[in-house]
């Protein structure tokens, strides 16, 4: 019986004291708009960069490393390319080697010198720098 009385008193206190306080705070609390930081803006959706160069014209047999050609070495190099706001490749890092250092080096050099992109854009349509992955397979013609 004592527990029942205590429960009733607790409900009454909640109804008369606590509930109006919560209601008052909900009505009178200042509204706070979320503040967007620079990192939030950078994380906004953007359009990906699009390859502008014709890779068949960039990676021609004329640039096949002579030592690899003589040895009959073929391979596939995968790179991570840093592309600036103008669509120019500014850096190249091999992420998956062809197995031949000469082929990998020529692939990166040609990527920086000759590959171009339409740059990525931020949510407002402004060009932004980006990282792009590119794979190139080097095969000897028969």
CSV table of C-alpha atoms in Angstrom, one decimal:
chain,number,residue,atom,x,y,z
A,1,UNK,CA,0.0,0.0,0.0
A,2,UNK,CA,2.9,2.4,0.8
A,3,UNK,CA,4.4,1.7,-2.6
A,4,UNK,CA,1.1,2.6,-4.3
A,5,UNK,CA,0.9,5.9,-2.4
A,6,UNK,CA,4.5,6.7,-3.2
A,7,UNK,CA,3.8,6.1,-6.9
A,8,UNK,CA,0.8,8.4,-6.9
A,9,UNK,CA,2.8,11.2,-5.2
A,10,UNK,CA,5.6,10.7,-7.7
A,11,UNK,CA,3.3,11.0,-10.6
A,12,UNK,CA,1.6,14.1,-9.1
A,13,UNK,CA,5.0,15.8,-8.6
A,14,UNK,CA,6.0,14.9,-12.2
A,15,UNK,CA,2.7,16.3,-13.6
A,16,UNK,CA,2.8,19.5,-11.6
A,17,UNK,CA,6.5,20.3,-11.3
A,18,UNK,CA,8.6,18.7,-13.9
A,19,UNK,CA,6.3,18.5,-17.0
A,20,UNK,CA,5.6,22.3,-17.0
A,21,UNK,CA,9.3,23.0,-16.6
A,22,UNK,CA,10.1,20.8,-19.7
A,23,UNK,CA,7.3,22.5,-21.6
A,24,UNK,CA,8.6,25.9,-20.7
A,25,UNK,CA,12.1,25.1,-21.7
A,26,UNK,CA,10.9,23.7,-25.0
A,27,UNK,CA,9.0,26.9,-25.8
A,28,UNK,CA,11.7,29.4,-24.6
A,29,UNK,CA,15.0,27.7,-25.5
A,30,UNK,CA,16.9,29.6,-28.1
A,31,UNK,CA,16.8,28.0,-31.5
A,32,UNK,CA,20.3,27.1,-32.6
A,33,UNK,CA,21.0,26.6,-36.3
A,34,UNK,CA,23.8,24.1,-37.1
A,35,UNK,CA,27.0,25.8,-38.0
A,36,UNK,CA,28.8,24.4,-41.1
A,37,UNK,CA,32.5,24.2,-40.8
A,38,UNK,CA,35.0,24.2,-43.7
A,39,UNK,CA,35.3,20.4,-43.3
A,40,UNK,CA,31.5,20.1,-43.8
A,41,UNK,CA,31.7,22.1,-47.0
A,42,UNK,CA,34.5,20.0,-48.2
A,43,UNK,CA,32.5,16.8,-47.6
A,44,UNK,CA,29.5,18.2,-49.6
A,45,UNK,CA,28.6,16.1,-52.6
A,46,UNK,CA,30.5,17.0,-55.7
A,47,UNK,CA,30.8,15.9,-59.3
A,48,UNK,CA,33.7,13.5,-60.0
A,49,UNK,CA,36.5,14.5,-62.4
A,50,UNK,CA,36.1,13.1,-65.9
A,51,UNK,CA,38.9,11.9,-68.0
A,52,UNK,CA,39.5,14.2,-71.0
A,53,UNK,CA,42.6,12.6,-72.6
A,54,UNK,CA,42.4,9.7,-75.0
A,55,UNK,CA,44.6,7.1,-73.2
A,56,UNK,CA,45.3,5.3,-76.5
A,57,UNK,CA,47.1,8.5,-77.7
A,58,UNK,CA,48.9,9.0,-74.3
A,59,UNK,CA,50.3,5.5,-73.7
A,60,UNK,CA,51.6,4.5,-77.1
A,61,UNK,CA,54.1,1.9,-78.0
A,62,UNK,CA,56.6,4.7,-78.7
A,63,UNK,CA,56.9,5.2,-74.9
A,64,UNK,CA,57.2,1.5,-74.1
A,65,UNK,CA,60.4,1.2,-71.9
A,66,UNK,CA,63.2,-0.3,-74.2
A,67,UNK,CA,64.4,-2.8,-71.6
A,68,UNK,CA,60.9,-4.1,-70.9
A,69,UNK,CA,60.3,-4.3,-74.6
A,70,UNK,CA,63.5,-6.3,-75.3
A,71,UNK,CA,62.7,-8.6,-72.4
A,72,UNK,CA,59.1,-9.1,-73.6
A,73,UNK,CA,57.7,-7.7,-70.3
A,74,UNK,CA,54.0,-6.7,-70.2
A,75,UNK,CA,52.0,-5.4,-67.2
A,76,UNK,CA,49.3,-3.4,-65.7
A,77,UNK,CA,50.0,-0.3,-63.6
A,78,UNK,CA,47.3,1.2,-61.3
A,79,UNK,CA,48.0,4.7,-60.1
A,80,UNK,CA,46.4,7.3,-57.8
A,81,UNK,CA,46.6,10.6,-59.6
A,82,UNK,CA,46.3,14.0,-57.9
A,83,UNK,CA,44.3,16.3,-60.1
A,84,UNK,CA,44.2,20.1,-59.5
A,85,UNK,CA,41.3,22.5,-60.0
A,86,UNK,CA,42.3,23.0,-63.6
A,87,UNK,CA,42.2,19.2,-64.4
A,88,UNK,CA,46.0,18.9,-64.6
A,89,UNK,CA,47.6,15.8,-63.0
A,90,UNK,CA,50.1,17.1,-60.5
A,91,UNK,CA,51.3,13.9,-58.8
A,92,UNK,CA,51.2,10.2,-59.4
A,93,UNK,CA,51.6,7.3,-56.9
A,94,UNK,CA,51.6,3.7,-58.1
A,95,UNK,CA,49.1,1.7,-56.1
A,96,UNK,CA,49.5,-1.6,-57.9
A,97,UNK,CA,52.7,-2.3,-59.8
A,98,UNK,CA,53.1,-3.9,-63.2
A,99,UNK,CA,56.0,-5.8,-61.7
A,100,UNK,CA,58.5,-3.7,-63.8
A,101,UNK,CA,59.9,-0.5,-62.3
A,102,UNK,CA,60.5,1.0,-65.8
A,103,UNK,CA,56.9,0.4,-66.9
A,104,UNK,CA,55.6,1.9,-63.7
A,105,UNK,CA,57.9,5.0,-63.9
A,106,UNK,CA,57.0,5.7,-67.6
A,107,UNK,CA,53.3,5.3,-66.8
A,108,UNK,CA,53.5,7.9,-64.0
A,109,UNK,CA,55.6,10.3,-66.0
A,110,UNK,CA,53.2,10.1,-69.0
A,111,UNK,CA,50.2,10.6,-66.6
A,112,UNK,CA,51.6,13.8,-65.2
A,113,UNK,CA,52.8,15.1,-68.5
A,114,UNK,CA,50.0,14.2,-70.8
A,115,UNK,CA,46.8,13.1,-69.0
A,116,UNK,CA,44.1,15.7,-68.4
A,117,UNK,CA,40.7,15.7,-66.7
A,118,UNK,CA,37.7,17.9,-66.5
A,119,UNK,CA,38.0,18.8,-62.9
A,120,UNK,CA,35.8,17.6,-60.1
A,121,UNK,CA,33.3,20.2,-58.7
A,122,UNK,CA,32.1,20.9,-55.2
A,123,UNK,CA,28.4,21.2,-54.4
A,124,UNK,CA,28.3,24.8,-55.7
A,125,UNK,CA,29.8,23.8,-59.0
A,126,UNK,CA,33.3,25.2,-58.3
A,127,UNK,CA,36.3,23.2,-59.6
A,128,UNK,CA,38.1,21.4,-56.8
A,129,UNK,CA,41.2,19.2,-56.6
A,130,UNK,CA,40.7,15.5,-56.4
A,131,UNK,CA,42.3,12.0,-56.5
A,132,UNK,CA,41.7,9.8,-59.4
A,133,UNK,CA,42.5,6.1,-60.0
A,134,UNK,CA,43.8,5.1,-63.4
A,135,UNK,CA,44.9,1.7,-64.7
A,136,UNK,CA,47.1,1.3,-67.7
A,137,UNK,CA,47.9,-2.1,-69.3
A,138,UNK,CA,51.1,-2.3,-71.4
A,139,UNK,CA,51.1,-5.0,-74.1
A,140,UNK,CA,53.5,-5.6,-76.8
A,141,UNK,CA,52.1,-5.8,-80.3
A,142,UNK,CA,52.8,-9.0,-82.2
